[in-house]
Short mmCIF file of C-alpha atoms in Angstrom, two decimals:
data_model
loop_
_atom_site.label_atom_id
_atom_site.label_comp_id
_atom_site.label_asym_id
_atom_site.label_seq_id
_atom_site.Cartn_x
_atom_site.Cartn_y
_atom_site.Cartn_z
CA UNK A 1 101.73 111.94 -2.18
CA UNK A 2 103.62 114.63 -0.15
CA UNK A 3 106.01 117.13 -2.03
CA UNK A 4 105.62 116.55 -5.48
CA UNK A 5 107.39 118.93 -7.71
CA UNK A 6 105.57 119.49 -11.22
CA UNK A 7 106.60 121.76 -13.51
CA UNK A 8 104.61 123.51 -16.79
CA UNK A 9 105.84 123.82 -19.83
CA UNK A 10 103.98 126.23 -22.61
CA UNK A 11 103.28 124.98 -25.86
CA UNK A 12 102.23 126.89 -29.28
CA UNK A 13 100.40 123.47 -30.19
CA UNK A 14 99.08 122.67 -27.02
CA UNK A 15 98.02 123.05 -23.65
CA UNK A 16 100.54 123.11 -20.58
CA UNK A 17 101.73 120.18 -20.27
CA UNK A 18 102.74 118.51 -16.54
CA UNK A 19 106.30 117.24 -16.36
CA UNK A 20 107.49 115.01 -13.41
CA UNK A 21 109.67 112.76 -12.03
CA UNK A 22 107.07 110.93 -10.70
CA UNK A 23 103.73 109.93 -11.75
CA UNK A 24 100.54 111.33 -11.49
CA UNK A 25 98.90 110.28 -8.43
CA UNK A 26 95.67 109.08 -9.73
CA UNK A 27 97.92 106.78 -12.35
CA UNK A 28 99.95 105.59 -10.07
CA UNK A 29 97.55 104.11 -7.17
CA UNK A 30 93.86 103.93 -6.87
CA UNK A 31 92.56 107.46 -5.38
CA UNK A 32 91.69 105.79 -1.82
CA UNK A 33 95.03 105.12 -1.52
CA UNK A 34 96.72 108.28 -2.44
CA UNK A 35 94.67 110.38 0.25
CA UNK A 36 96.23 111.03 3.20
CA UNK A 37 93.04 109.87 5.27
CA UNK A 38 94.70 111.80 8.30
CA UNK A 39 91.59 112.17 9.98
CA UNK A 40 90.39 108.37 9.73
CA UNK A 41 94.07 107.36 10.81
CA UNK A 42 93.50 109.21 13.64
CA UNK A 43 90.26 107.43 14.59
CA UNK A 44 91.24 104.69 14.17
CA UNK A 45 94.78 104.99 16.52
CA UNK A 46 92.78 106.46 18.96
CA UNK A 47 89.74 103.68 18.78
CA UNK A 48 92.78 100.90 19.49
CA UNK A 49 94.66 102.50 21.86
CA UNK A 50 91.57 103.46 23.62
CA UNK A 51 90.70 99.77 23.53
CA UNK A 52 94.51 98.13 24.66
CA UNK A 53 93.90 100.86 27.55
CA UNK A 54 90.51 99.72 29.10
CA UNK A 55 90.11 96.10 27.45
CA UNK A 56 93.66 94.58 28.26
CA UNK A 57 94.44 92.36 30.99
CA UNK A 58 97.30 94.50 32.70
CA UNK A 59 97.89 91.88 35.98
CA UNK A 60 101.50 91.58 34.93
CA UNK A 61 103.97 93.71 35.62
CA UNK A 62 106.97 92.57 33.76
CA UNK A 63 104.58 91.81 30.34
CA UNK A 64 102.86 95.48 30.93
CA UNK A 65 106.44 97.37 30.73
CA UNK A 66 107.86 95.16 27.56
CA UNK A 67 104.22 95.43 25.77
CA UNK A 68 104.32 99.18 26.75
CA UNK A 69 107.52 99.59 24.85
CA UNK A 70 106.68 97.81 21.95
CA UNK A 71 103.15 99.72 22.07
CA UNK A 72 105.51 102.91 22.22
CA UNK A 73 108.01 101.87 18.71
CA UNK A 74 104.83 100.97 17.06
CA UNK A 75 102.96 104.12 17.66
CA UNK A 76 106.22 106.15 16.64
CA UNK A 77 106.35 103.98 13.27
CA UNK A 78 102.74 104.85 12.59
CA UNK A 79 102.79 108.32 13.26
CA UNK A 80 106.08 108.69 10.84
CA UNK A 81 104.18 106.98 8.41
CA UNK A 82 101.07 109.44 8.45
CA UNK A 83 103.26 112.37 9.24
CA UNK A 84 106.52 112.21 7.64
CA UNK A 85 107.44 113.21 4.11
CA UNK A 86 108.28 110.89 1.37
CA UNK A 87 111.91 110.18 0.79
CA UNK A 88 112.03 111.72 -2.80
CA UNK A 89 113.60 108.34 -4.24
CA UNK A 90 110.86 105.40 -3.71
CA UNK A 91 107.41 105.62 -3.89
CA UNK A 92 106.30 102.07 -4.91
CA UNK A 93 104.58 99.59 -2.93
CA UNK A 94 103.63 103.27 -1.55
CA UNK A 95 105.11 105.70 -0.06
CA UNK A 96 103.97 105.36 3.25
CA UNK A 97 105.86 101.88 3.39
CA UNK A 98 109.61 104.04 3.32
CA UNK A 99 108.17 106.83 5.65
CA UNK A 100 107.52 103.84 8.62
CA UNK A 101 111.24 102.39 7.28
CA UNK A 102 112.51 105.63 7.94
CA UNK A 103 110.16 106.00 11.50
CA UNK A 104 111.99 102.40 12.63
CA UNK A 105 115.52 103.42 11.67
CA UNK A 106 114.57 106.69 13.91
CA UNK A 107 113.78 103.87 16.88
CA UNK A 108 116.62 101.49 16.37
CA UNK A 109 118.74 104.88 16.60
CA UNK A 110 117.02 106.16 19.81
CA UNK A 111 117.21 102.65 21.21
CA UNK A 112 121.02 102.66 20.53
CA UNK A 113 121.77 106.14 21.97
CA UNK A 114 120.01 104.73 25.38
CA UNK A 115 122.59 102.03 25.69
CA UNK A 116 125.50 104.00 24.56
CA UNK A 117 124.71 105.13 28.08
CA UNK A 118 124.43 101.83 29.46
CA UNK A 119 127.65 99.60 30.97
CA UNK A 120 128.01 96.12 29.29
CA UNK A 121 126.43 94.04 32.23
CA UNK A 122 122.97 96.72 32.20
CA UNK A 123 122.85 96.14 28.22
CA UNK A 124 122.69 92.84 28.66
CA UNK A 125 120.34 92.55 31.24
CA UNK A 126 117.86 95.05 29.47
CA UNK A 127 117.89 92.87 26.68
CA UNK A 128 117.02 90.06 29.06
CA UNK A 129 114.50 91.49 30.35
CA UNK A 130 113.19 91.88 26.88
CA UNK A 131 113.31 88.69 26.17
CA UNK A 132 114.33 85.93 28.82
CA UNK A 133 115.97 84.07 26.55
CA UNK A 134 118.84 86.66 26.12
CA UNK A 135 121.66 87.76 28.75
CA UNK A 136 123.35 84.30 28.87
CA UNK A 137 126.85 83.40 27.64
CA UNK A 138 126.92 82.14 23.97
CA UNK A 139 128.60 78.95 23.12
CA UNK A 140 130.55 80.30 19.90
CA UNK A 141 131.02 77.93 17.32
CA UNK A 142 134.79 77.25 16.27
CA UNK A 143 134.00 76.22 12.52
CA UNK A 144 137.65 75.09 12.12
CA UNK A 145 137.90 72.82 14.54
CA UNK A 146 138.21 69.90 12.29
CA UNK A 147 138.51 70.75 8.90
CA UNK A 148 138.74 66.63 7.50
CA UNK A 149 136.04 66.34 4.59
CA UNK A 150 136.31 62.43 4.83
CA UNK A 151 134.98 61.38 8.87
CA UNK A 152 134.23 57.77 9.03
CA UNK A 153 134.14 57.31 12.27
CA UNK A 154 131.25 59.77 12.79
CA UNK A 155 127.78 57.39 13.58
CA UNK A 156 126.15 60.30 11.95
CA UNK A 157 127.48 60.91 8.23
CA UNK A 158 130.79 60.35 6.81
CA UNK A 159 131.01 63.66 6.02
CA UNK A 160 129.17 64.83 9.44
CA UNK A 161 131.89 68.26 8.87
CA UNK A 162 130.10 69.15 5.46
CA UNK A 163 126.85 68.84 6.53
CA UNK A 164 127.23 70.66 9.62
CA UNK A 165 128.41 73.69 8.22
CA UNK A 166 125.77 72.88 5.18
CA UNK A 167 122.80 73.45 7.64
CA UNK A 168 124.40 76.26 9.70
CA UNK A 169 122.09 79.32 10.04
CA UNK A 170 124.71 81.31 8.37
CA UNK A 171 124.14 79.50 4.94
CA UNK A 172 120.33 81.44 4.72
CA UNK A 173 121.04 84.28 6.03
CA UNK A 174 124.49 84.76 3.81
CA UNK A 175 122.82 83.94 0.63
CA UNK A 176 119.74 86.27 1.40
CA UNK A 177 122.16 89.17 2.52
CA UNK A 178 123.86 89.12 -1.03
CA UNK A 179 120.78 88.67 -2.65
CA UNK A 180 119.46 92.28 -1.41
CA UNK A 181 123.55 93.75 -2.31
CA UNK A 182 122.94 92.20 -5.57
CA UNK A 183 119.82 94.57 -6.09
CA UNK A 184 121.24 97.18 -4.26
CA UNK A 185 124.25 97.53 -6.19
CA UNK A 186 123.37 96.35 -9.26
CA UNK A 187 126.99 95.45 -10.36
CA UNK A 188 128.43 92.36 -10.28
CA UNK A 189 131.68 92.95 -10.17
CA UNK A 190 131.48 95.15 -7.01
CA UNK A 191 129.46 92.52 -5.17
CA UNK A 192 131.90 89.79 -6.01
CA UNK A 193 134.79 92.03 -4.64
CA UNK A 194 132.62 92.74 -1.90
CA UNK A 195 132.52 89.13 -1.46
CA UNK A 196 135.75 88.32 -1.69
CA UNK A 197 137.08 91.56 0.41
CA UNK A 198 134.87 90.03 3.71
CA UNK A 199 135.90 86.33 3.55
CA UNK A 200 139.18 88.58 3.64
CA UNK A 201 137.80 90.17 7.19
CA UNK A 202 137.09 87.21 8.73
CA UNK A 203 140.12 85.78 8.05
CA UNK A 204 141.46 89.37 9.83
CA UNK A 205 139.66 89.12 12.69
CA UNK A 206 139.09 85.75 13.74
CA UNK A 207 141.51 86.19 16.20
CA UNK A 208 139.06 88.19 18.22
CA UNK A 209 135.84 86.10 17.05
CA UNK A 210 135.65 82.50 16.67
CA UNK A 211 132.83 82.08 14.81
CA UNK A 212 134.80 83.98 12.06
CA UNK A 213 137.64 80.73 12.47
CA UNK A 214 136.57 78.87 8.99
CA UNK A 215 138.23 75.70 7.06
CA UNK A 216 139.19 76.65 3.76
CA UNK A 217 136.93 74.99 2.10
CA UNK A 218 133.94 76.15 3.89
CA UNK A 219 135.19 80.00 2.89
CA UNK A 220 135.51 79.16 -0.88
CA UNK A 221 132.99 76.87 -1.55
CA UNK A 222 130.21 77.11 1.04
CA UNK A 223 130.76 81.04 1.45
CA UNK A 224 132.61 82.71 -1.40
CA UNK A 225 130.60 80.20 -4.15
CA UNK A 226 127.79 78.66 -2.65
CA UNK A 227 126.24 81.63 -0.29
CA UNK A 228 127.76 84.85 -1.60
CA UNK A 229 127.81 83.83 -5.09
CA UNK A 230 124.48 81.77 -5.27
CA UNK A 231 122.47 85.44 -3.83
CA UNK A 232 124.42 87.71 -6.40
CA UNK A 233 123.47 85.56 -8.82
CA UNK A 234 119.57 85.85 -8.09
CA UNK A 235 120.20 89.33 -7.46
CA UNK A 236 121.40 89.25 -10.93
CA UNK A 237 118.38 87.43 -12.27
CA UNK A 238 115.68 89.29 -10.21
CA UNK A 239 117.55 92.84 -12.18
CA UNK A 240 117.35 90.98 -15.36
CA UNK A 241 113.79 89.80 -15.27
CA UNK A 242 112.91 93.29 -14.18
CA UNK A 243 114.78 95.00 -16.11
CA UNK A 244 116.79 97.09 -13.98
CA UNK A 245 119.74 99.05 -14.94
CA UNK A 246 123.17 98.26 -13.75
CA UNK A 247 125.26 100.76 -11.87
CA UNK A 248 127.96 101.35 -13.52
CA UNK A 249 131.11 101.83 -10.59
CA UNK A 250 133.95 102.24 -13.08
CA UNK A 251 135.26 99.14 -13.01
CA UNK A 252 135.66 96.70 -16.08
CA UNK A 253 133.68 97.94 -19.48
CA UNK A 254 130.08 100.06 -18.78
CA UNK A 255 127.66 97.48 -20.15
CA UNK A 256 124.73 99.30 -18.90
CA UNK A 257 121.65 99.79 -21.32
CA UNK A 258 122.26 103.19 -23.06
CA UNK A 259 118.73 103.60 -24.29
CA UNK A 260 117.01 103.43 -21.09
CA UNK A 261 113.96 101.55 -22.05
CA UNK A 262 112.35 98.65 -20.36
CA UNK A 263 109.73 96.03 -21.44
CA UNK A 264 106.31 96.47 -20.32
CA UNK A 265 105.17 94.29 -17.10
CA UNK A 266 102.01 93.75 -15.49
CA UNK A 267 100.79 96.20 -13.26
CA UNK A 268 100.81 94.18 -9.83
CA UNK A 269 104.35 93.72 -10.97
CA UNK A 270 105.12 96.87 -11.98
CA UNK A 271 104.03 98.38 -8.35
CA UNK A 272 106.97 95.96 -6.59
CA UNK A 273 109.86 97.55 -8.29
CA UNK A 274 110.32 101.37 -8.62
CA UNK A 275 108.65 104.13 -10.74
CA UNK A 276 112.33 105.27 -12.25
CA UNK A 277 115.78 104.06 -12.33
CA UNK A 278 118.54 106.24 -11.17
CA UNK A 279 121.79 105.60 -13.20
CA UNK A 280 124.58 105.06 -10.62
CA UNK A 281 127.63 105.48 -12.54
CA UNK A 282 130.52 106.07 -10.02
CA UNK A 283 133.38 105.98 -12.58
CA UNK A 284 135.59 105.10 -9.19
CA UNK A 285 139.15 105.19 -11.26
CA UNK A 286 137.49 108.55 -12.62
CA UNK A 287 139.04 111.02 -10.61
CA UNK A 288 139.99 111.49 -7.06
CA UNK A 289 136.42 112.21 -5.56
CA UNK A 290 134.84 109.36 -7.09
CA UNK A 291 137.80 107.02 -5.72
CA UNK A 292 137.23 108.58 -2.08
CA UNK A 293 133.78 108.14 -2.46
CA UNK A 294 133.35 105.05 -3.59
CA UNK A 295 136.18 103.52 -1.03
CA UNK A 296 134.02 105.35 1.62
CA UNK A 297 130.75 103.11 0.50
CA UNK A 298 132.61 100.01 0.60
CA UNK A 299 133.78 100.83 4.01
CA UNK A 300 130.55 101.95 5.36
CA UNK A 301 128.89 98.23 3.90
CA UNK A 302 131.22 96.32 5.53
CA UNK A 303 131.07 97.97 8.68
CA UNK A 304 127.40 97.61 8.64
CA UNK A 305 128.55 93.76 8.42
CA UNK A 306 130.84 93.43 10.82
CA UNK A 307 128.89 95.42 13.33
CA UNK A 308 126.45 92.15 13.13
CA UNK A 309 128.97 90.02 14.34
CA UNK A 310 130.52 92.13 17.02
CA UNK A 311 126.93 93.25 18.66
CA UNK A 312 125.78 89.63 18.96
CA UNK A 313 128.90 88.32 20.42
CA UNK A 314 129.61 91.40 23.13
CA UNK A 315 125.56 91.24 23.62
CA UNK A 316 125.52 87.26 24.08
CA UNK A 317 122.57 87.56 21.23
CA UNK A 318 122.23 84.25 19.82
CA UNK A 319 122.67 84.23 15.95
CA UNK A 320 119.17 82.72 14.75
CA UNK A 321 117.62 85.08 17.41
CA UNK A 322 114.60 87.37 16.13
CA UNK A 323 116.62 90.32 16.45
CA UNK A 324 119.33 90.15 14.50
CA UNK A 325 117.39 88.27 11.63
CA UNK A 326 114.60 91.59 11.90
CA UNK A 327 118.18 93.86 11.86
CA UNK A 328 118.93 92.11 8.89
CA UNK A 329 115.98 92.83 6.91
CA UNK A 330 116.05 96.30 8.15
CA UNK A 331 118.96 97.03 6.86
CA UNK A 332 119.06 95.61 3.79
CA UNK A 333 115.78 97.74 3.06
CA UNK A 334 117.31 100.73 4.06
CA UNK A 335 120.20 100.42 2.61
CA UNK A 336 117.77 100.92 -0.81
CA UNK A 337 116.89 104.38 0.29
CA UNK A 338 120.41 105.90 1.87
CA UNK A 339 122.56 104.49 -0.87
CA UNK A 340 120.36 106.57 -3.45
CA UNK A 341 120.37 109.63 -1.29
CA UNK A 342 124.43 108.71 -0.99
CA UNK A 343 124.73 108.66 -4.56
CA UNK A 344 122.61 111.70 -5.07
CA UNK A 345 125.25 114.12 -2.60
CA UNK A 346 128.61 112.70 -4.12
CA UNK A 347 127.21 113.22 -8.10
CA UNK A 348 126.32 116.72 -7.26
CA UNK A 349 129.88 117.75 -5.93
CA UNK A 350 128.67 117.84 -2.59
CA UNK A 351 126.69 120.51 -2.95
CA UNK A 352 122.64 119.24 -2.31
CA UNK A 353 122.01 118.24 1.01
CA UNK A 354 122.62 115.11 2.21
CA UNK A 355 119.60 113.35 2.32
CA UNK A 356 117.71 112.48 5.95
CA UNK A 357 117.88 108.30 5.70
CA UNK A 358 121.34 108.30 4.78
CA UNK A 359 122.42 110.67 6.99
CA UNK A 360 120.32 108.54 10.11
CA UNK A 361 122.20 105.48 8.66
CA UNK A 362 125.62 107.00 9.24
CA UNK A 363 124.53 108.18 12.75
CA UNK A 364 122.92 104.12 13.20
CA UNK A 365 126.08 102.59 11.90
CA UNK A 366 128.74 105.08 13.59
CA UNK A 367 126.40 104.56 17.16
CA UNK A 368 127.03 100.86 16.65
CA UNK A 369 130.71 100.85 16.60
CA UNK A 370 130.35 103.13 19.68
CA UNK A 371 129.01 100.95 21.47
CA UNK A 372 131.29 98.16 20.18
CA UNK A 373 134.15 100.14 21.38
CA UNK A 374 132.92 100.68 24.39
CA UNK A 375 132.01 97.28 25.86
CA UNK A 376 134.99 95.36 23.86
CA UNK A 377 137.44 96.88 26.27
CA UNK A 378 139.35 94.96 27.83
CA UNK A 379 137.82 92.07 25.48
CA UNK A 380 139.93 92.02 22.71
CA UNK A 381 143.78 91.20 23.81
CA UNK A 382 145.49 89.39 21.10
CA UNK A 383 146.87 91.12 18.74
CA UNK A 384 146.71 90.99 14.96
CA UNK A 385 148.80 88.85 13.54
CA UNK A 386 152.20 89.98 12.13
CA UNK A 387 151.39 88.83 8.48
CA UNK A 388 148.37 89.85 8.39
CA UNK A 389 149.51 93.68 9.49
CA UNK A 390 151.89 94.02 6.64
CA UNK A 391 148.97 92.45 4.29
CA UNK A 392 146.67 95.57 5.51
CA UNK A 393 149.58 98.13 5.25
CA UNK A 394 150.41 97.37 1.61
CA UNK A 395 146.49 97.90 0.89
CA UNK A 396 146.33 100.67 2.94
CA UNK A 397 149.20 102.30 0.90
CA UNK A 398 147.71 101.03 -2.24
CA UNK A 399 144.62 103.05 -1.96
CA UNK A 400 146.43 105.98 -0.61
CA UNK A 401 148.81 106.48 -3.67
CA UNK A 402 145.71 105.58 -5.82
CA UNK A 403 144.20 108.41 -4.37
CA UNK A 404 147.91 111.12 -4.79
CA UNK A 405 147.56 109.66 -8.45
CA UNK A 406 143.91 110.20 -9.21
CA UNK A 407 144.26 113.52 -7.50
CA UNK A 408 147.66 114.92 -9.42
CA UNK A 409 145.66 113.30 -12.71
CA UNK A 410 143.07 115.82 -11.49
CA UNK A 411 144.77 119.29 -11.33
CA UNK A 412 147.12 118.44 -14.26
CA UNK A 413 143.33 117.91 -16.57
CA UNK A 414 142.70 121.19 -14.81
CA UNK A 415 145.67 122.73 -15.51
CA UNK A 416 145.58 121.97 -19.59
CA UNK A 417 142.05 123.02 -19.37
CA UNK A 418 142.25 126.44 -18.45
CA UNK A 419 145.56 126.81 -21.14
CA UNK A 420 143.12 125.59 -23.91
CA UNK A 421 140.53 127.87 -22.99
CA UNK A 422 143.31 130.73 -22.74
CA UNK A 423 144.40 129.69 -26.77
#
């Protein structure tokens, strides 16, 4: 592995003895796999490039140029993945699996700087030309168009509404997305109010997207319950069969395992989940920073959410499209690595750097909204309803005075502080 850290410590008793935070390489994998094998990687990139270059069929122009590019990402993700350095947090399946993570976020980042350059008709037609199927107007789907359980008439099912939003592509992809918050997270209480806090969204802005327009008993039941709920709960069982440790965010009673000892699994097991659990304890209603910090992640996750929505609809990318399902998985991933290094540069006081994967998935997600911004004008008319402002001013002030009382709760600990240690 690449910049491992090992320390000695001098015994009267005994030899030095090698302290880590990670495992000794020959213990952790099987020797082949922990050399670098730079030199046979680069045979063996050369050997198929040098065969794509004489051996391929290249009579078409328009496959050449969208094979070319994805011949060009895939290079670029191999190359990070011999050449980059580990990310310091994960090392299991392997370590080269996060450095080609980290290579694709660097693409997806490139690829969204190019069409921040781009007006909204080229974007779409680039995408088109990526895939034919793309650049044509969506048909969004108005799920609250007729919100009757009960539809006899229907020749299809008496209950044609249910089962049409039962079998929606949303249903899959909702439950899966929780699932990977659950083990993100690792606190159920957070996820649910997660949960709860984007049902909340679309209700906000389905004014401006339709597919956001929902019967009430698709958001509780279908979403809230069946989707949302059903993937924290297997998130919940996938950290209790591996016995992961919950992060503790301050909220509710810390019911995290204080010894910090987990059964013993099986090997191929044990080289799915990682080598050592960080502790995430936020303590949000813990003082000031925490609050702001913590607010900050639950901002930044649902803005990685919403993006989803907006890109596909101002894009015209359709939602079961392989695109937005291989965003999805991306992202979720990632989101493994950056909200470690996240946690990592708001526990030290801010005073470690900020760590390279969550720093490119701040630039990702604040590149996103720039484009969102910039090819929703002149989109987005109506404006927010009047309820629905005042709703979204009381919570804004909420968190603010949170924040005034978490911060004079600060300085007045200070304050008696420094006249105990002047007693």
């Amino acid at each position: 592995m690449k910049e491992i850290g090992v320390q000695t410590q001098s015994e009267d008793s005994a030899g030095p003895r090698v302290l880590s935070k990670i495992p000794i390489p020959e213990f952790e994998f099987p020797q082949i796999l922990y050399s670098s094998h730079t030199v046979l990687w680069l045979l063996a990139a050369t050997g198929i490039l040098g065969y794509l270059t004489f051996v391929r069929d290249d009579s078409d122009s328009s496959l050449n140029q969208r094979q070319g590019l994805l011949g060009l990402l895939l290079v670029f993700i191999f190359t990070c993945g011999v050449q980059l350095p580990d990310s310091g947090f994960l090392f299991r399946p392997h370590p080269a699996f996060w450095r080609m993570l980290q290579g694709l976020a660097l693409c997806y980042f490139t690829i969204l700087v190019y069409f921040l350059f781009q007006n909204l008709d080229d974007s779409r037609q680039i995408l088109a030309f990526l895939d034919p199927k793309l650049g044509k107007p969506l048909p969004e789907k108005n799920y609250a168009a007729d919100c009757r359980i009960y539809t006899p008439e229907n020749p299809e099912s008496m209950f044609y509404n249910i089962k049409d939003c039962l079998f929606d592509v949303y249903i899959p992809t909702h439950a899966i997305g929780w699932f990977f918050k659950m083990i993100i997270i690792r606190d159920m209480k957070l996820c649910w109010f997660l949960s709860v806090l984007f049902e909340f969204l679309e209700i906000t802005l389905k004014f401006q997207l339709p597919n956001f327009a929902e019967c009430w008993w698709d958001s509780l039941f279908f979403d809230v319950i069946l989707c949302n709920g059903g993937g924290i709960y297997l998130g919940y069982l996938v950290c209790r069969y591996f016995q992961m440790k919950e992060f503790y965010w301050g909220i509710g009673e810390d019911k995290r395992n204080k010894t910090g000892r987990f059964s013993a699994l099986s090997r191929s097991a044990l080289q799915l989940t990682p080598h050592s659990w960080l502790t995430f304890n936020w303590e949000m209603f813990g003082s000031c920073k925490n609050f702001i910090t913590t607010i900050w992640y639950i901002i930044f996750v649902n803005l990685v959410d919403l993006s989803n929505f907006y890109l596909k609809f101002i894009l015209w990318v359709p939602s079961s499209h392989w695109v937005l399902i291989i965003r999805v998985f991306f992202v979720a991933f990632y989101a493994i690595v950056s909200t470690a290094e996240y946690f990592e540069y708001v526990s030290s006081g801010f005073k470690t750097r900020l760590g390279a994967n969550c720093w490119l998935a701040h630039m990702i997600v604040f590149t996103e909204w720039m484009i969102i911004l910039k090819h929703s004008q002149g989109m987005f008319l109506d404006p927010m309803p009047y309820w629905l402002q005042i709703v979204w001013t009381g919570i804004g002030c909420f968190v603010v005075s949170s924040a005034l009382c978490l911060f004079y709760s600060d300085i007045s600990k200070k304050n008696s502080n420094k006249i105990k240690s002047v007693q």
